[in-house]
Tab-separated table of C-alpha atoms in Angstrom:
chain	number	residue	atom	x	y	z
X	1	MET	CA	0.000	0.000	0.000
X	2	THR	CA	1.441	3.313	-1.037
X	3	ARG	CA	1.861	6.286	1.241
X	4	ASP	CA	-0.769	8.225	-0.682
X	5	GLN	CA	-3.248	5.362	-0.266
X	6	ILE	CA	-2.611	5.261	3.493
X	7	GLN	CA	-3.138	9.001	3.715
X	8	THR	CA	-6.331	8.728	1.720
X	9	ILE	CA	-7.682	5.974	3.978
X	10	GLY	CA	-6.695	7.996	7.042
X	11	LEU	CA	-8.476	11.081	5.757
X	12	GLU	CA	-11.587	9.025	5.029
X	13	LYS	CA	-11.572	7.677	8.593
X	14	ILE	CA	-11.130	11.194	9.968
X	15	LYS	CA	-14.053	12.405	7.886
X	16	LYS	CA	-16.269	9.534	9.084
X	17	MET	CA	-15.215	10.166	12.678
X	18	SER	CA	-15.966	13.867	12.325
X	19	VAL	CA	-19.427	13.057	10.981
X	20	LEU	CA	-20.100	10.657	13.869
X	21	MET	CA	-18.831	13.239	16.374
X	22	ILE	CA	-21.091	15.897	14.875
X	23	ILE	CA	-24.108	13.545	14.980
X	24	GLY	CA	-23.361	12.514	18.573
X	25	TYR	CA	-22.828	16.094	19.690
X	26	ALA	CA	-26.029	17.193	17.956
X	27	ALA	CA	-28.013	14.376	19.614
X	28	ILE	CA	-26.690	15.302	23.072
X	29	VAL	CA	-27.389	19.018	22.580
X	30	ILE	CA	-30.889	18.435	21.206
X	31	ALA	CA	-31.769	15.988	24.008
X	32	ALA	CA	-30.521	18.433	26.644
X	33	ILE	CA	-32.447	21.347	25.141
X	34	ILE	CA	-35.621	19.244	24.831
X	35	GLY	CA	-35.350	18.285	28.498
X	36	ILE	CA	-34.747	21.857	29.639
X	37	THR	CA	-37.529	23.184	27.409
X	38	ALA	CA	-40.019	20.593	28.696
X	39	PHE	CA	-39.102	21.503	32.280
X	40	ILE	CA	-39.549	25.239	31.607
X	41	VAL	CA	-42.889	24.735	29.836
X	42	THR	CA	-44.209	22.467	32.613
X	43	LYS	CA	-43.192	24.916	35.321
X	44	TYR	CA	-44.699	27.822	33.405
X	45	ASP	CA	-48.005	25.942	33.053
X	46	GLU	CA	-48.011	25.162	36.777
X	47	LEU	CA	-47.296	28.774	37.718
X	48	THR	CA	-50.020	29.968	35.352
X	49	LYS	CA	-52.552	27.587	36.900
X	50	GLU	CA	-51.538	28.628	40.425
X	51	LYS	CA	-51.924	32.288	39.522
X	52	VAL	CA	-55.359	31.762	37.973
X	53	SER	CA	-56.362	29.501	40.868
X	54	SER	CA	-55.530	32.238	43.353
X	55	MET	CA	-57.417	34.834	41.316
X	56	THR	CA	-60.404	32.502	40.915
X	57	SER	CA	-60.537	31.763	44.631
X	58	THR	CA	-60.398	35.465	45.439
X	59	LEU	CA	-63.130	36.171	42.892
X	60	ASN	CA	-65.352	33.454	44.357
X	61	VAL	CA	-65.030	34.928	47.842
X	62	GLN	CA	-65.805	38.385	46.469
X	63	LEU	CA	-68.860	37.076	44.618
X	64	LYS	CA	-70.068	35.431	47.820
X	65	LEU	CA	-69.725	38.749	49.637
X	66	ASN	CA	-71.536	40.514	46.788
X	67	LEU	CA	-74.422	38.035	46.886
X	68	GLU	CA	-74.649	38.151	50.674
X	69	ALA	CA	-74.749	41.941	50.522
X	70	TYR	CA	-77.440	41.842	47.828
X	71	LEU	CA	-79.619	39.356	49.718
X	72	SER	CA	-79.090	41.299	52.928
X	73	ARG	CA	-80.295	44.449	51.190
X	74	MET	CA	-83.389	42.597	49.999
X	75	GLU	CA	-84.042	41.429	53.574
X	76	THR	CA	-83.566	44.965	54.874
X	77	ILE	CA	-86.058	46.312	52.356
X	78	GLY	CA	-88.387	43.531	53.484
X	79	THR	CA	-88.164	44.606	57.119
X	80	LEU	CA	-89.348	48.069	56.060
X	81	ALA	CA	-92.763	46.475	55.752
X	82	TYR	CA	-92.897	46.598	59.568
X	83	SER	CA	-92.995	50.387	59.269
X	84	VAL	CA	-96.328	50.153	57.470
X	85	ASP	CA	-99.213	50.750	59.836
X	86	ASN	CA	-101.214	47.574	60.592
X	87	ALA	CA	-98.890	45.478	58.347
X	88	TYR	CA	-98.071	42.979	61.100
X	89	SER	CA	-101.036	43.580	63.402
X	90	TYR	CA	-103.882	43.343	60.916
X	91	ASP	CA	-104.983	39.805	60.093
X	92	ALA	CA	-107.101	39.552	56.938
X	93	SER	CA	-107.920	35.938	57.766
X	94	ALA	CA	-109.648	36.818	61.078
X	95	PRO	CA	-113.398	36.070	60.772
X	96	GLU	CA	-114.405	38.900	63.122
X	97	ASN	CA	-113.054	41.647	60.814
X	98	ASP	CA	-115.451	44.404	59.870
X	99	GLU	CA	-115.791	44.350	56.080
X	100	TYR	CA	-115.774	48.118	55.566
X	101	GLU	CA	-112.949	48.704	58.000
X	102	SER	CA	-110.940	45.850	56.430
X	103	ILE	CA	-111.257	47.415	52.981
X	104	ASN	CA	-109.839	50.733	54.227
X	105	ILE	CA	-107.015	49.096	56.190
X	106	GLU	CA	-106.022	46.846	53.303
X	107	LYS	CA	-106.144	49.770	50.884
X	108	GLN	CA	-103.793	51.781	53.085
X	109	ILE	CA	-101.420	48.833	53.596
X	110	ALA	CA	-101.319	48.207	49.828
X	111	SER	CA	-100.572	51.869	49.149
X	112	ASP	CA	-97.693	51.953	51.641
X	113	LEU	CA	-96.247	48.670	50.358
X	114	SER	CA	-96.446	49.952	46.797
X	115	SER	CA	-94.185	52.885	47.631
X	116	LEU	CA	-91.639	50.516	49.196
X	117	CYS	CA	-91.820	48.154	46.197
X	118	LEU	CA	-90.359	50.864	43.957
X	119	MET	CA	-87.003	50.614	45.746
X	120	GLU	CA	-85.970	47.534	43.699
X	121	ASN	CA	-87.068	45.660	40.583
X	122	PHE	CA	-89.339	43.261	42.499
X	123	VAL	CA	-91.701	40.728	40.956
X	124	ASP	CA	-93.491	40.256	44.298
X	125	TYR	CA	-93.581	42.578	47.293
X	126	GLY	CA	-96.589	41.909	49.482
X	127	ILE	CA	-98.262	40.116	52.362
X	128	VAL	CA	-99.866	36.675	52.251
X	129	TYR	CA	-102.398	35.652	54.890
X	130	ALA	CA	-103.324	32.219	56.187
X	131	ASN	CA	-106.499	32.228	54.064
X	132	ASN	CA	-104.310	32.867	50.935
X	133	LYS	CA	-105.493	36.466	50.689
X	134	THR	CA	-102.788	38.862	49.507
X	135	ILE	CA	-102.113	42.576	49.917
X	136	GLY	CA	-99.546	44.506	47.916
X	137	LYS	CA	-97.779	43.358	44.790
X	138	VAL	CA	-98.205	39.595	44.458
X	139	SER	CA	-97.943	38.594	40.816
X	140	ASN	CA	-100.359	36.395	38.924
X	141	GLY	CA	-97.418	34.122	38.098
X	142	THR	CA	-96.775	33.478	41.784
X	143	ILE	CA	-100.464	32.934	42.549
X	144	LYS	CA	-100.763	30.526	39.621
X	145	LEU	CA	-97.566	28.687	40.628
X	146	PHE	CA	-98.676	28.008	44.233
X	147	GLY	CA	-102.449	27.980	43.727
X	148	ASP	CA	-104.515	27.394	46.851
X	149	LYS	CA	-101.372	26.237	48.671
X	150	LEU	CA	-99.843	29.707	48.562
X	151	TYR	CA	-99.624	30.310	52.305
X	152	SER	CA	-98.835	26.732	53.315
X	153	GLU	CA	-96.068	26.329	50.755
X	154	LEU	CA	-94.512	29.686	51.562
X	155	SER	CA	-94.508	28.645	55.218
X	156	THR	CA	-92.285	25.670	54.363
X	157	MET	CA	-89.704	28.054	52.920
X	158	ILE	CA	-88.988	29.526	56.362
X	159	THR	CA	-85.748	27.685	57.121
X	160	ARG	CA	-84.054	30.052	59.576
X	161	ARG	CA	-85.850	29.564	62.872
X	162	ARG	CA	-84.006	32.306	64.702
X	163	THR	CA	-85.027	35.052	62.294
X	164	HIS	CA	-88.212	33.335	61.039
X	165	ASP	CA	-87.364	33.812	57.377
X	166	GLY	CA	-85.763	32.040	54.444
X	167	TRP	CA	-84.768	32.036	50.782
X	168	PHE	CA	-86.059	29.588	48.238
X	169	THR	CA	-86.264	28.838	44.509
X	170	GLY	CA	-87.120	25.879	42.289
X	171	TYR	CA	-90.688	25.325	43.460
X	172	ASN	CA	-92.295	23.009	40.889
X	173	ASP	CA	-89.039	23.305	38.878
X	174	ASP	CA	-89.496	27.064	38.462
X	175	TYR	CA	-86.012	28.534	38.782
X	176	GLU	CA	-86.815	31.841	37.102
X	177	ARG	CA	-87.535	33.588	40.424
X	178	ILE	CA	-85.933	33.710	43.857
X	179	TYR	CA	-88.305	34.038	46.828
X	180	TYR	CA	-87.675	35.568	50.253
X	181	VAL	CA	-90.317	34.957	52.933
X	182	LYS	CA	-90.572	36.269	56.502
X	183	GLN	CA	-93.092	35.273	59.166
X	184	MET	CA	-94.625	38.473	60.543
X	185	ASN	CA	-96.979	36.632	62.910
X	186	ASP	CA	-98.762	33.290	63.072
X	187	ASN	CA	-101.077	34.066	60.150
X	188	ILE	CA	-99.020	36.540	58.122
X	189	ILE	CA	-96.069	35.973	55.773
X	190	PHE	CA	-94.249	38.779	54.045
X	191	LEU	CA	-93.158	37.847	50.487
X	192	ILE	CA	-90.449	39.233	48.162
X	193	SER	CA	-89.366	37.769	44.825
X	194	PHE	CA	-87.217	38.859	41.892
X	195	TYR	CA	-86.030	37.314	38.646
X	196	THR	CA	-82.699	35.493	38.750
X	197	ALA	CA	-81.566	37.678	35.820
X	198	GLU	CA	-81.189	40.485	38.374
X	199	LEU	CA	-78.078	38.661	39.619
X	200	ASP	CA	-76.191	39.830	36.515
X	201	TYR	CA	-75.355	42.928	38.508
X	202	VAL	CA	-74.064	40.813	41.400
X	203	PHE	CA	-71.925	38.321	39.453
X	204	GLU	CA	-69.719	40.590	37.374
X	205	ASN	CA	-66.411	39.291	36.051
X	206	PRO	CA	-63.293	41.434	36.336
X	207	GLU	CA	-61.638	42.189	33.008
X	208	ASN	CA	-58.660	39.915	33.697
X	209	LEU	CA	-61.020	36.951	34.268
X	210	SER	CA	-63.528	37.676	31.512
X	211	ASP	CA	-63.585	33.989	30.503
X	212	MET	CA	-64.644	32.850	33.961
X	213	GLU	CA	-67.945	30.927	34.079
X	214	ILE	CA	-70.085	31.741	37.128
X	215	ARG	CA	-72.998	29.607	38.307
X	216	LEU	CA	-75.257	29.692	41.371
X	217	THR	CA	-76.811	26.304	42.167
X	218	ASP	CA	-79.049	24.762	44.791
X	219	SER	CA	-78.045	21.765	46.901
X	220	ASN	CA	-78.855	19.441	43.999
X	221	TYR	CA	-76.501	21.379	41.706
X	222	ARG	CA	-79.386	22.682	39.622
X	223	MET	CA	-78.600	26.103	38.249
X	224	ILE	CA	-80.340	29.107	39.765
X	225	TYR	CA	-78.166	31.496	37.784
X	226	SER	CA	-75.503	31.083	35.085
X	227	SER	CA	-73.331	33.567	33.221
X	228	VAL	CA	-72.824	31.010	30.429
X	229	LYS	CA	-74.831	31.428	27.258
X	230	GLY	CA	-76.799	28.278	26.521
X	231	ASP	CA	-77.264	27.261	30.165
X	232	SER	CA	-80.880	27.140	31.296
X	233	SER	CA	-82.207	27.758	34.801
X	234	GLY	CA	-83.137	24.572	36.623
X	235	SER	CA	-80.864	22.274	34.652
X	236	VAL	CA	-77.997	20.446	36.334
X	237	ILE	CA	-74.525	21.874	35.765
X	238	PRO	CA	-72.425	20.121	33.056
X	239	ASP	CA	-71.371	16.569	33.962
X	240	LYS	CA	-67.627	17.185	33.701
X	241	LEU	CA	-67.881	20.103	36.099
X	242	LEU	CA	-70.255	18.191	38.386
X	243	ASP	CA	-67.771	15.314	38.663
X	244	ASP	CA	-65.156	17.769	39.916
X	245	ILE	CA	-67.228	19.553	42.587
X	246	ARG	CA	-69.703	16.952	43.798
X	247	ASN	CA	-69.769	16.630	47.620
X	248	LYS	CA	-67.095	19.304	48.040
X	249	ASP	CA	-67.271	22.621	49.823
X	250	MET	CA	-65.121	25.784	49.902
X	251	VAL	CA	-62.325	24.313	47.844
X	252	VAL	CA	-60.262	24.892	44.682
X	253	ILE	CA	-60.452	21.943	42.281
X	254	ASN	CA	-57.987	21.412	39.456
X	255	GLY	CA	-60.125	19.075	37.373
X	256	ARG	CA	-59.553	17.313	34.082
X	257	GLU	CA	-60.890	20.123	31.918
X	258	ASN	CA	-61.681	22.957	34.345
X	259	LEU	CA	-60.160	24.828	37.226
X	260	SER	CA	-63.037	25.400	39.662
X	261	THR	CA	-63.725	27.023	43.016
X	262	LEU	CA	-66.727	26.300	45.222
X	263	ASN	CA	-68.296	28.321	48.009
X	264	THR	CA	-71.461	27.868	50.085
X	265	ILE	CA	-74.083	30.524	50.729
X	266	ASN	CA	-77.417	30.345	52.554
X	267	ASP	CA	-76.309	26.900	53.818
X	268	ASP	CA	-77.577	25.032	50.733
X	269	TRP	CA	-76.648	27.170	47.711
X	270	TYR	CA	-73.312	26.968	45.920
X	271	ILE	CA	-71.365	29.587	43.995
X	272	VAL	CA	-69.341	27.706	41.377
X	273	CYS	CA	-66.640	29.567	39.465
X	274	SER	CA	-64.896	27.638	36.710
X	275	ILE	CA	-62.592	28.360	33.808
X	276	PRO	CA	-61.564	25.804	31.143
X	277	THR	CA	-57.944	24.696	31.374
X	278	LYS	CA	-57.459	25.400	27.673
X	279	VAL	CA	-58.434	29.035	28.315
X	280	ILE	CA	-55.990	29.293	31.224
X	281	LEU	CA	-53.191	27.929	29.081
X	282	ARG	CA	-54.140	29.957	25.990
X	283	GLU	CA	-51.564	32.599	26.825
X	284	ALA	CA	-49.149	29.867	27.872
X	285	ILE	CA	-49.558	28.245	24.462
X	286	ASP	CA	-48.431	31.478	22.822
X	287	ILE	CA	-45.472	31.643	25.188
X	288	ARG	CA	-44.683	27.999	24.397
X	289	LYS	CA	-44.317	28.890	20.743
X	290	TYR	CA	-41.642	31.444	21.582
X	291	ILE	CA	-39.949	29.035	23.996
X	292	TYR	CA	-39.894	26.279	21.376
X	293	LEU	CA	-38.712	28.708	18.714
X	294	PHE	CA	-35.946	29.969	20.979
X	295	ALA	CA	-34.994	26.397	21.915
X	296	CYS	CA	-34.800	25.398	18.249
X	297	LEU	CA	-32.685	28.447	17.500
X	298	VAL	CA	-30.335	27.689	20.401
X	299	ALA	CA	-30.122	24.039	19.332
X	300	LEU	CA	-29.377	25.036	15.762
X	301	ILE	CA	-26.691	27.495	16.822
X	302	ALA	CA	-25.165	24.989	19.240
X	303	VAL	CA	-25.171	22.175	16.681
X	304	CYS	CA	-23.709	24.378	13.965
X	305	ALA	CA	-21.058	25.775	16.298
X	306	GLY	CA	-20.188	22.297	17.553
X	307	ALA	CA	-20.102	20.889	14.038
X	308	LEU	CA	-17.796	23.675	12.895
X	309	PHE	CA	-15.521	23.174	15.900
X	310	VAL	CA	-15.372	19.385	15.433
X	311	ARG	CA	-14.763	19.716	11.729
X	312	ARG	CA	-11.912	22.160	12.246
X	313	MET	CA	-10.293	19.797	14.721
X	314	ALA	CA	-10.920	16.626	12.732
X	315	ASP	CA	-9.928	17.806	9.290
X	316	PRO	CA	-6.383	19.214	9.287
X	317	ILE	CA	-6.605	20.345	5.691
X	318	GLY	CA	-10.169	21.633	5.753
X	319	THR	CA	-10.946	25.316	5.697
X	320	VAL	CA	-14.210	27.085	6.128
X	321	THR	CA	-14.977	29.817	3.644
X	322	SER	CA	-17.908	32.062	3.305
X	323	GLY	CA	-18.815	34.731	0.834
X	324	LEU	CA	-21.454	37.226	0.153
X	325	SER	CA	-23.937	36.778	-2.641
X	326	ASP	CA	-22.967	38.974	-5.574
X	327	GLU	CA	-26.596	39.601	-6.270
X	328	ILE	CA	-29.574	40.268	-4.036
X	329	SER	CA	-33.146	39.313	-4.664
X	330	GLU	CA	-34.477	42.843	-4.755
X	331	ASP	CA	-33.005	45.678	-6.752
X	332	GLY	CA	-33.293	48.497	-4.221
X	333	PHE	CA	-36.970	49.037	-4.985
X	334	GLU	CA	-39.743	47.272	-3.116
X	335	ASN	CA	-41.051	44.142	-4.901
X	336	ILE	CA	-38.755	44.772	-7.880
X	337	LEU	CA	-36.413	41.850	-8.612
X	338	GLY	CA	-32.824	42.106	-9.751
X	339	ARG	CA	-31.954	40.877	-13.229
X	340	ARG	CA	-30.729	37.419	-12.266
X	341	PHE	CA	-33.594	36.728	-9.862
X	342	PHE	CA	-36.164	37.999	-12.329
X	343	ARG	CA	-34.861	35.693	-15.036
X	344	ASP	CA	-34.714	32.708	-12.676
X	345	LYS	CA	-38.238	33.270	-11.392
X	346	ALA	CA	-39.702	33.916	-14.842
X	347	ASP	CA	-37.929	30.847	-16.252
X	348	ASN	CA	-39.246	28.657	-13.416
X	349	LEU	CA	-42.815	29.934	-13.842
X	350	MET	CA	-42.858	29.320	-17.596
X	351	LYS	CA	-41.348	25.859	-17.236
X	352	LYS	CA	-43.794	24.995	-14.481
X	353	ASN	CA	-46.743	25.894	-16.747
X	354	PRO	CA	-45.524	24.923	-20.233
X	355	ASN	CA	-49.017	25.025	-21.766
X	356	HIS	CA	-49.754	28.574	-20.637
X	357	CYS	CA	-49.032	31.526	-22.864
X	358	TYR	CA	-46.823	34.154	-21.190
X	359	GLY	CA	-45.913	37.650	-22.250
X	360	VAL	CA	-42.566	39.378	-21.620
X	361	VAL	CA	-42.743	43.176	-21.717
X	362	LEU	CA	-39.515	45.224	-21.836
X	363	VAL	CA	-39.441	48.963	-21.128
X	364	ALA	CA	-36.410	51.264	-21.442
X	365	ILE	CA	-36.019	54.921	-20.471
X	366	ASN	CA	-34.526	56.848	-23.416
X	367	ASN	CA	-31.543	59.232	-23.316
X	368	PHE	CA	-30.594	58.069	-19.839
X	369	ASP	CA	-27.017	59.286	-20.218
X	370	ASP	CA	-28.336	62.804	-20.881
X	371	ILE	CA	-30.610	62.522	-17.868
X	372	ILE	CA	-27.652	61.584	-15.669
X	373	GLU	CA	-25.455	64.355	-17.070
X	374	LYS	CA	-27.875	67.268	-17.346
X	375	PHE	CA	-30.002	66.954	-14.234
X	376	TYR	CA	-29.318	67.056	-10.512
X	377	PRO	CA	-27.895	63.814	-9.022
X	378	THR	CA	-31.156	62.411	-7.584
X	379	PHE	CA	-33.205	63.041	-10.719
X	380	PRO	CA	-32.287	59.744	-12.493
X	381	GLU	CA	-33.318	57.700	-9.441
X	382	LYS	CA	-36.544	59.690	-9.312
X	383	GLN	CA	-37.266	58.749	-12.947
X	384	LYS	CA	-36.591	55.076	-12.254
X	385	GLY	CA	-38.917	55.228	-9.264
X	386	LYS	CA	-41.550	56.898	-11.416
X	387	MET	CA	-41.250	54.149	-14.045
X	388	ILE	CA	-41.568	51.442	-11.378
X	389	THR	CA	-44.705	53.092	-9.976
X	390	ILE	CA	-46.232	53.184	-13.463
X	391	LEU	CA	-45.337	49.526	-14.085
X	392	LYS	CA	-46.925	48.433	-10.816
X	393	GLU	CA	-50.039	50.439	-11.618
X	394	VAL	CA	-50.475	49.302	-15.235
X	395	PHE	CA	-49.338	45.701	-14.686
X	396	SER	CA	-50.932	45.110	-11.280
X	397	ASP	CA	-51.616	41.479	-12.281
X	398	ALA	CA	-48.011	40.758	-13.318
X	399	GLU	CA	-46.395	37.523	-12.198
X	400	CYS	CA	-43.197	39.466	-11.421
X	401	ILE	CA	-41.451	42.754	-12.281
X	402	GLY	CA	-37.683	43.203	-12.484
X	403	ARG	CA	-34.983	45.708	-13.360
X	404	ILE	CA	-32.702	44.198	-16.006
X	405	GLY	CA	-30.437	47.152	-16.682
X	406	GLU	CA	-29.544	50.672	-15.587
X	407	ASN	CA	-32.577	52.127	-17.305
X	408	SER	CA	-34.556	49.067	-18.448
X	409	PHE	CA	-37.268	46.971	-16.841
X	410	SER	CA	-39.079	43.718	-17.562
X	411	VAL	CA	-42.547	42.404	-16.761
X	412	LEU	CA	-43.795	38.786	-16.940
X	413	LEU	CA	-47.517	38.389	-17.710
X	414	LYS	CA	-49.590	35.220	-17.651
X	415	ASN	CA	-52.586	34.640	-19.902
X	416	ASN	CA	-55.508	33.743	-17.654
X	417	GLU	CA	-58.585	32.577	-19.572
X	418	LYS	CA	-58.154	34.932	-22.540
X	419	ASP	CA	-57.708	33.933	-26.142
X	420	GLU	CA	-54.170	34.543	-27.342
X	421	GLU	CA	-55.077	37.375	-29.695
X	422	THR	CA	-56.888	39.301	-26.965
X	423	PHE	CA	-54.003	38.660	-24.558
X	424	ARG	CA	-51.488	39.971	-27.110
X	425	SER	CA	-53.454	43.103	-27.955
X	426	ASP	CA	-54.153	43.839	-24.285
X	427	SER	CA	-50.469	43.438	-23.374
X	428	GLU	CA	-49.404	45.677	-26.273
X	429	SER	CA	-51.958	48.317	-25.278
X	430	ARG	CA	-50.755	48.345	-21.675
X	431	ALA	CA	-47.134	48.570	-22.789
X	432	LYS	CA	-48.042	51.677	-24.782
X	433	ASP	CA	-49.878	53.066	-21.727
X	434	VAL	CA	-46.659	52.790	-19.734
X	435	CYS	CA	-44.794	54.890	-22.299
X	436	ASN	CA	-47.582	57.464	-22.480
X	437	LYS	CA	-47.796	57.813	-18.694
X	438	PHE	CA	-44.023	58.217	-18.402
X	439	ARG	CA	-43.695	60.873	-21.118
X	440	GLU	CA	-43.095	64.429	-19.905
X	441	SER	CA	-40.855	67.441	-20.625
X	442	GLU	CA	-38.222	68.842	-18.257
X	443	TYR	CA	-36.205	72.047	-18.629
X	444	THR	CA	-32.389	71.909	-18.445
X	445	SER	CA	-29.965	74.813	-18.261
X	446	THR	CA	-27.758	73.455	-21.070
X	447	MET	CA	-30.114	71.661	-23.444
X	448	GLY	CA	-33.277	73.651	-22.952
X	449	LEU	CA	-36.424	71.582	-22.916
X	450	LEU	CA	-35.676	67.837	-22.773
X	451	GLU	CA	-38.425	65.389	-23.526
X	452	LEU	CA	-38.377	62.340	-21.235
X	453	THR	CA	-39.648	59.279	-23.077
X	454	ALA	CA	-39.543	55.497	-22.941
X	455	ASP	CA	-39.722	52.662	-25.435
X	456	SER	CA	-41.490	49.368	-24.865
X	457	ALA	CA	-41.764	46.010	-26.554
X	458	ALA	CA	-43.451	42.685	-25.919
X	459	ALA	CA	-43.084	39.091	-27.001
X	460	PHE	CA	-45.102	35.963	-26.261
X	461	GLY	CA	-44.272	32.314	-25.846
X	462	LYS	CA	-44.754	29.066	-23.926
X	463	GLY	CA	-42.352	27.114	-21.745
X	464	ASP	CA	-39.070	28.810	-22.793
X	465	PHE	CA	-38.410	32.154	-21.105
X	466	ARG	CA	-35.015	32.678	-22.690
X	467	GLU	CA	-36.389	32.494	-26.238
X	468	THR	CA	-39.330	34.755	-25.411
X	469	TYR	CA	-37.057	37.260	-23.686
X	470	TYR	CA	-34.716	37.537	-26.672
X	471	LYS	CA	-37.710	38.055	-28.949
X	472	ALA	CA	-38.839	40.893	-26.719
X	473	TYR	CA	-35.294	42.306	-26.661
X	474	ALA	CA	-35.148	42.252	-30.468
X	475	ALA	CA	-38.524	43.973	-30.557
X	476	LEU	CA	-37.256	46.626	-28.136
X	477	CYS	CA	-34.228	47.300	-30.359
X	478	ALA	CA	-36.615	47.731	-33.278
X	479	SER	CA	-38.756	50.045	-31.190
X	480	VAL	CA	-35.758	52.250	-30.368
X	481	LYS	CA	-34.738	52.282	-34.047
X	482	ASN	CA	-38.226	53.227	-35.254
X	483	GLY	CA	-38.702	56.024	-32.781
X	484	HIS	CA	-39.522	56.731	-29.178
X	485	ASN	CA	-42.665	55.658	-27.422
X	486	VAL	CA	-43.459	52.806	-29.824
X	487	SER	CA	-44.254	49.226	-28.779
X	488	SER	CA	-43.394	46.364	-31.105
X	489	VAL	CA	-44.834	42.891	-30.659
X	490	MET	CA	-43.305	39.636	-31.858
């Protein structure tokens, strides 16, 4: 084996080893970054849940205080009925009552109660007697709901023996109203009721928890109130939420799909605040994207840096070179391609659609040397910018526009559902429009009035950009020869 052969084999082994080292290093770096990223994402999710859990718990307590304050105000307004003369002393069910005197007393009681009823949006605000007679505002809906059991059924709603009153809803599955009753004496019950929709003003979400779902339920988890569109009063809360909160009290529950908090009010009502986990982690998902993107970037940089380092060490004769592209994709004007990139893109488009007819339009600004010499330095650039603006305006449907020379431009058009003759004539007409729009006269100190003009030409073909371009170029040369502002078509 010759010395050169040994060296060749050695270099091959070094190259293979360098590749294996790069792969191994990349695998270690990627695994480490994946582990760290997973840890960061998990911790961020946990912190987000803890933050929302704390906010939710605080909100639930605040909502409980709000509801207690609201119900307390209703009870206070109810006690004002004691200020009405004869409200608690007059008994309409007493058989010994004088009919005429009873009419006057009841009329006065009703009048006084009516003035108190205006303090809130009550459905019922009145007195019910043992014989089911009512004074004040007792709605037909309530009378129809309880029927001839009005007094007896209201009596069963008195659950607080110390204060002789109570709150109730859901009688005969009617959860549209909430009732407050208070025993004024053995034969008299004072009645207040309001629609559960009034609780909208009690259960208001703060802006930072706008996605929170708030429900007020009875002891059977049937909804008295819900802030969720689609929920109906009297129905049981959703099963997935019910599984999380059933038989629990004053607790924060991190369930399968919801983060929930539960609080008790009036001994047998529950305030349930819940927010879907996917909503909690919605912001976290956006943050995850940036974390993953950053992790990928770090991994890429680390792998590339490690690969470069390993390669430099493993290959004694290798060198790393880099250069700048001698041509950029854009030509200094927005959405205007340089010559090489225009040709490449146009060539690819025509080859990709070989059965489509394409048009190549060339436009050149005339006497550009005179423009450079006779006008102020920025004037030539201004004229090129003007031409580009006109091209974009006239050929707004162009596949691409490029600058192919100091003072010349090219446009690639695609025939979309036109016959070829119409496409040709339309392209020629628009090429002439470009020249007409560009034409103007400028005064110079040395040459007097200089007319600024442009020539244009167009050619058409299928599949082969190069051939079509040279046809258009030949047409442009003919256009210049024949005179300014003329478009030739081949």
